[in-house]
Structure formats: structure tokens, C-alpha cells
PDB file of C-alpha atoms in Angstrom:
ATOM      1  CA  MET A 944     289.077 227.746  67.136  1.00  0.00           C
ATOM      2  CA  THR A 945     287.467 227.733  63.699  1.00  0.00           C
ATOM      3  CA  ARG A 946     283.735 228.371  63.645  1.00  0.00           C
ATOM      4  CA  ILE A 947     282.118 225.637  61.522  1.00  0.00           C
ATOM      5  CA  GLU A 948     278.662 226.010  60.027  1.00  0.00           C
ATOM      6  CA  PHE A 949     276.610 223.604  57.952  1.00  0.00           C
ATOM      7  CA  HIS A 950     274.118 225.278  55.626  1.00  0.00           C
ATOM      8  CA  PHE A 951     271.973 222.366  54.498  1.00  0.00           C
ATOM      9  CA  ASN A 952     268.890 221.623  52.385  1.00  0.00           C
ATOM     10  CA  THR A 953     269.803 223.986  49.585  1.00  0.00           C
ATOM     11  CA  THR A 954     268.201 223.062  46.294  1.00  0.00           C
ATOM     12  CA  GLU A 955     270.401 225.423  44.252  1.00  0.00           C
ATOM     13  CA  ARG A 956     273.880 225.085  45.735  1.00  0.00           C
ATOM     14  CA  LEU A 957     275.689 227.402  43.328  1.00  0.00           C
ATOM     15  CA  GLN A 958     273.055 230.146  43.483  1.00  0.00           C
ATOM     16  CA  TYR A 959     273.145 229.933  47.272  1.00  0.00           C
ATOM     17  CA  ALA A 960     276.955 230.150  47.171  1.00  0.00           C
ATOM     18  CA  CYS A 961     276.717 233.274  44.983  1.00  0.00           C
ATOM     19  CA  ARG A 962     274.361 234.973  47.448  1.00  0.00           C
ATOM     20  CA  LEU A 963     276.574 233.944  50.377  1.00  0.00           C
ATOM     21  CA  LEU A 964     279.655 235.332  48.613  1.00  0.00           C
ATOM     22  CA  ARG A 965     277.825 238.589  47.855  1.00  0.00           C
ATOM     23  CA  LYS A 966     277.006 238.933  51.554  1.00  0.00           C
ATOM     24  CA  ALA A 967     280.591 238.161  52.605  1.00  0.00           C
ATOM     25  CA  HIS A 968     281.980 240.627  50.048  1.00  0.00           C
ATOM     26  CA  ALA A 969     279.653 243.347  51.347  1.00  0.00           C
ATOM     27  CA  ARG A 970     281.183 242.737  54.783  1.00  0.00           C
ATOM     28  CA  ALA A 971     284.710 243.057  53.334  1.00  0.00           C
ATOM     29  CA  LEU A 972     285.561 239.426  54.136  1.00  0.00           C
ATOM     30  CA  ARG A 973     288.152 237.565  52.095  1.00  0.00           C
ATOM     31  CA  VAL A 974     286.731 234.176  51.089  1.00  0.00           C
ATOM     32  CA  GLY A 975     288.145 231.003  49.629  1.00  0.00           C
ATOM     33  CA  VAL A 976     285.840 228.569  47.870  1.00  0.00           C
ATOM     34  CA  LEU A 977     286.901 224.952  47.653  1.00  0.00           C
ATOM     35  CA  GLY A 978     285.447 222.344  45.315  1.00  0.00           C
ATOM     36  CA  SER A 979     286.083 220.152  42.327  1.00  0.00           C
ATOM     37  CA  GLU A 980     287.404 221.782  39.160  1.00  0.00           C
ATOM     38  CA  ALA A 981     284.022 221.258  37.454  1.00  0.00           C
ATOM     39  CA  THR A 982     282.082 222.794  40.343  1.00  0.00           C
ATOM     40  CA  LEU A 983     284.424 225.779  40.499  1.00  0.00           C
ATOM     41  CA  ARG A 984     284.080 226.389  36.740  1.00  0.00           C
ATOM     42  CA  GLN A 985     280.287 226.387  37.161  1.00  0.00           C
ATOM     43  CA  LEU A 986     280.544 228.751  40.125  1.00  0.00           C
ATOM     44  CA  ASP A 987     282.852 231.060  38.197  1.00  0.00           C
ATOM     45  CA  ALA A 988     280.274 231.300  35.405  1.00  0.00           C
ATOM     46  CA  ALA A 989     277.448 231.778  37.926  1.00  0.00           C
ATOM     47  CA  LEU A 990     279.299 234.637  39.654  1.00  0.00           C
ATOM     48  CA  TRP A 991     279.371 236.546  36.357  1.00  0.00           C
ATOM     49  CA  THR A 992     275.662 236.068  35.643  1.00  0.00           C
ATOM     50  CA  PHE A 993     273.679 235.701  38.874  1.00  0.00           C
ATOM     51  CA  SER A 994     273.055 239.444  39.380  1.00  0.00           C
ATOM     52  CA  GLU A 995     272.752 242.315  36.945  1.00  0.00           C
ATOM     53  CA  ILE A 996     273.746 244.901  39.569  1.00  0.00           C
ATOM     54  CA  ASP A 997     276.426 243.144  41.640  1.00  0.00           C
ATOM     55  CA  PHE A 998     280.012 242.526  40.647  1.00  0.00           C
ATOM     56  CA  LEU A 999     281.911 240.065  42.804  1.00  0.00           C
ATOM     57  CA  PRO A1000     285.642 240.257  42.088  1.00  0.00           C
ATOM     58  CA  HIS A1001     287.010 236.742  42.138  1.00  0.00           C
ATOM     59  CA  SER A1002     289.818 234.633  40.767  1.00  0.00           C
ATOM     60  CA  SER A1003     290.594 231.014  40.081  1.00  0.00           C
ATOM     61  CA  ALA A1004     293.683 228.840  40.018  1.00  0.00           C
ATOM     62  CA  ALA A1005     294.093 229.640  36.303  1.00  0.00           C
ATOM     63  CA  ASP A1006     294.671 233.320  37.074  1.00  0.00           C
ATOM     64  CA  ALA A1007     298.101 234.834  37.692  1.00  0.00           C
ATOM     65  CA  GLN A1008     299.242 234.699  41.315  1.00  0.00           C
ATOM     66  CA  GLU A1009     299.096 238.492  41.584  1.00  0.00           C
ATOM     67  CA  VAL A1010     295.432 238.425  40.554  1.00  0.00           C
ATOM     68  CA  GLN A1011     294.672 235.658  43.044  1.00  0.00           C
ATOM     69  CA  ASP A1012     296.431 237.520  45.847  1.00  0.00           C
ATOM     70  CA  ALA A1013     294.396 240.670  45.134  1.00  0.00           C
ATOM     71  CA  SER A1014     291.053 238.893  44.837  1.00  0.00           C
ATOM     72  CA  PRO A1015     288.660 239.005  47.790  1.00  0.00           C
ATOM     73  CA  ILE A1016     287.036 235.782  46.530  1.00  0.00           C
ATOM     74  CA  ARG A1017     289.303 232.943  45.445  1.00  0.00           C
ATOM     75  CA  LEU A1018     288.142 229.695  43.830  1.00  0.00           C
ATOM     76  CA  HIS A1019     290.547 226.787  44.148  1.00  0.00           C
ATOM     77  CA  ALA A1020     290.517 222.980  44.220  1.00  0.00           C
ATOM     78  CA  ASP A1021     293.551 222.854  46.541  1.00  0.00           C
ATOM     79  CA  PRO A1022     292.777 224.124  50.052  1.00  0.00           C
ATOM     80  CA  LEU A1023     296.460 224.690  50.779  1.00  0.00           C
ATOM     81  CA  GLN A1024     296.509 227.391  48.076  1.00  0.00           C
ATOM     82  CA  LEU A1025     293.860 229.395  49.931  1.00  0.00           C
ATOM     83  CA  ARG A1026     295.961 231.279  52.470  1.00  0.00           C
ATOM     84  CA  GLY A1027     295.400 234.612  54.180  1.00  0.00           C
ATOM     85  CA  LEU A1028     291.605 234.510  53.946  1.00  0.00           C
ATOM     86  CA  ASP A1029     288.891 234.906  56.574  1.00  0.00           C
ATOM     87  CA  VAL A1030     286.323 232.336  55.458  1.00  0.00           C
ATOM     88  CA  LEU A1031     286.466 228.998  53.658  1.00  0.00           C
ATOM     89  CA  VAL A1032     283.359 227.805  51.807  1.00  0.00           C
ATOM     90  CA  ASN A1033     283.453 224.084  51.066  1.00  0.00           C
ATOM     91  CA  LEU A1034     281.605 222.811  48.021  1.00  0.00           C
ATOM     92  CA  GLY A1035     283.643 219.600  48.011  1.00  0.00           C
ATOM     93  CA  ASP A1036     283.021 216.160  49.459  1.00  0.00           C
ATOM     94  CA  GLU A1037     286.040 215.934  51.763  1.00  0.00           C
ATOM     95  CA  VAL A1038     287.117 217.623  54.981  1.00  0.00           C
ATOM     96  CA  PRO A1039     289.303 220.465  53.682  1.00  0.00           C
ATOM     97  CA  GLN A1040     292.944 220.130  54.584  1.00  0.00           C
ATOM     98  CA  GLY A1041     294.029 223.121  56.680  1.00  0.00           C
ATOM     99  CA  PHE A1042     290.470 224.279  57.470  1.00  0.00           C
ATOM    100  CA  ASP A1043     291.595 225.098  60.993  1.00  0.00           C
ATOM    101  CA  LYS A1044     293.652 228.032  59.631  1.00  0.00           C
ATOM    102  CA  PHE A1045     290.427 229.923  58.849  1.00  0.00           C
ATOM    103  CA  GLU A1046     288.270 231.898  61.258  1.00  0.00           C
ATOM    104  CA  ARG A1047     285.178 230.320  59.743  1.00  0.00           C
ATOM    105  CA  LEU A1048     284.290 227.306  57.596  1.00  0.00           C
ATOM    106  CA  ILE A1049     280.933 227.063  55.822  1.00  0.00           C
ATOM    107  CA  GLU A1050     279.806 223.722  54.445  1.00  0.00           C
ATOM    108  CA  ILE A1051     277.049 224.084  51.840  1.00  0.00           C
ATOM    109  CA  VAL A1052     275.019 220.880  51.627  1.00  0.00           C
ATOM    110  CA  ALA A1053     272.549 220.079  48.844  1.00  0.00           C
ATOM    111  CA  THR A1054     269.461 217.901  49.182  1.00  0.00           C
ATOM    112  CA  ASP A1055     270.725 214.955  47.116  1.00  0.00           C
ATOM    113  CA  ASP A1056     271.712 211.656  48.760  1.00  0.00           C
ATOM    114  CA  HIS A1057     275.405 211.929  47.871  1.00  0.00           C
ATOM    115  CA  GLY A1058     275.664 215.460  49.274  1.00  0.00           C
ATOM    116  CA  ARG A1059     273.950 214.447  52.502  1.00  0.00           C
ATOM    117  CA  MET A1060     276.080 211.323  52.938  1.00  0.00           C
ATOM    118  CA  THR A1061     279.401 213.135  52.491  1.00  0.00           C
ATOM    119  CA  ALA A1062     278.215 215.994  54.740  1.00  0.00           C
ATOM    120  CA  ARG A1063     277.415 213.489  57.494  1.00  0.00           C
ATOM    121  CA  GLN A1064     280.940 212.111  57.224  1.00  0.00           C
ATOM    122  CA  ARG A1065     282.414 215.610  57.551  1.00  0.00           C
ATOM    123  CA  TRP A1066     280.068 216.385  60.456  1.00  0.00           C
ATOM    124  CA  ARG A1067     281.302 213.275  62.307  1.00  0.00           C
ATOM    125  CA  HIS A1068     284.921 214.251  61.651  1.00  0.00           C
ATOM    126  CA  TYR A1069     284.503 217.767  63.025  1.00  0.00           C
ATOM    127  CA  THR A1070     282.589 216.651  66.121  1.00  0.00           C
ATOM    128  CA  ALA A1071     285.214 213.962  66.810  1.00  0.00           C
ATOM    129  CA  GLN A1072     287.800 216.777  66.757  1.00  0.00           C
ATOM    130  CA  GLY A1073     285.830 218.670  69.417  1.00  0.00           C
ATOM    131  CA  TYR A1074     284.236 221.373  67.267  1.00  0.00           C
ATOM    132  CA  ASP A1075     280.814 222.751  68.179  1.00  0.00           C
ATOM    133  CA  LEU A1076     278.950 222.899  64.891  1.00  0.00           C
ATOM    134  CA  LEU A1077     276.275 225.372  63.905  1.00  0.00           C
ATOM    135  CA  GLN A1078     273.546 224.302  61.548  1.00  0.00           C
ATOM    136  CA  HIS A1079     271.295 226.348  59.307  1.00  0.00           C
ATOM    137  CA  ASP A1080     268.363 224.553  57.687  1.00  0.00           C
ATOM    138  CA  LEU A1081     267.881 226.490  54.462  1.00  0.00           C
ATOM    139  CA  SER A1082     264.461 224.966  53.899  1.00  0.00           C
ATOM    140  CA  LYS A1083     263.257 227.025  56.872  1.00  0.00           C
ATOM    141  CA  THR A1084     265.045 230.347  56.316  1.00  0.00           C
ATOM    142  CA  ALA A1085     265.371 233.116  53.775  1.00  0.00           C
ATOM    143  CA  ALA A1086     268.405 233.405  51.503  1.00  0.00           C
ATOM    144  CA  PRO A1087     271.549 235.128  52.871  1.00  0.00           C
TER     145      PRO A1087
END
């Protein structure tokens, strides 16, 4: 069964996602990141600039399929295009289609009202499906 975690109360969602992806990459995990096209473009730019010493190889839907297949971090708006990966990071508002094909799903939740409201809806969906959810209050912990 997929392990589902909610990482909530992040004030800088994209910076947190970059640090989380750096940690996953260091552990040799293959990660898919799901979100809107605009969010994924911002994340792509952030991955190139967030650290002067770290390089996180990643691809997006605009890249050739061979590049996507070789990338340990894949950014895509369509969850069904993220196959063969260990972890799914959701930066979107909806329950990702096919999330149960991943070993782990991480929901990153910002502090704004819209982010909290949509996260609550996803939380209710997962619990109704019988998942035990883990929660990490980022206002009380250090960065990943």
C-alpha cells in the first residue's frame, strides 16, 4: 500500500520541494513531481538556481522521451506519464490519478487558504480509501 505523507505549513513551497528532491536524489530515489504547468515551470527554474553546489538532474514534459526516461526527477502535469518511479510529489490541487502505483506519495501543503482547503479534500479522500496518513508540520521541524 502506498505510504502517504502530508508535509504542511510550508511558507516557501517550491524551495521546500527543491530541498526534498535533493534529499531524495541523494538516496537514489526516482521521483515524479506533479503540478500545474505554471508551477512546474517555476520549479524547473528553481531547481537550476536554488543551490550553487548541487545539481539535480531533472526533466519535464517538453523534453524528449529518452531524456525523461533517464531522468531521476521528472516534472509532469499528467500523473499517468510518471511511470516507473519510487516517489510522487504532489504540488497540485487534486488527488493524483494512479497515485497508488507509487511506493510513496508526498503532498506539500502551503499556508494559504486555498492550499489548505484542497489539502483537506485530498486528506478526506485518502482516509476514506483506508490509507493511514503521516503528517509533518513544517512549522515545527527543520528543512529536509
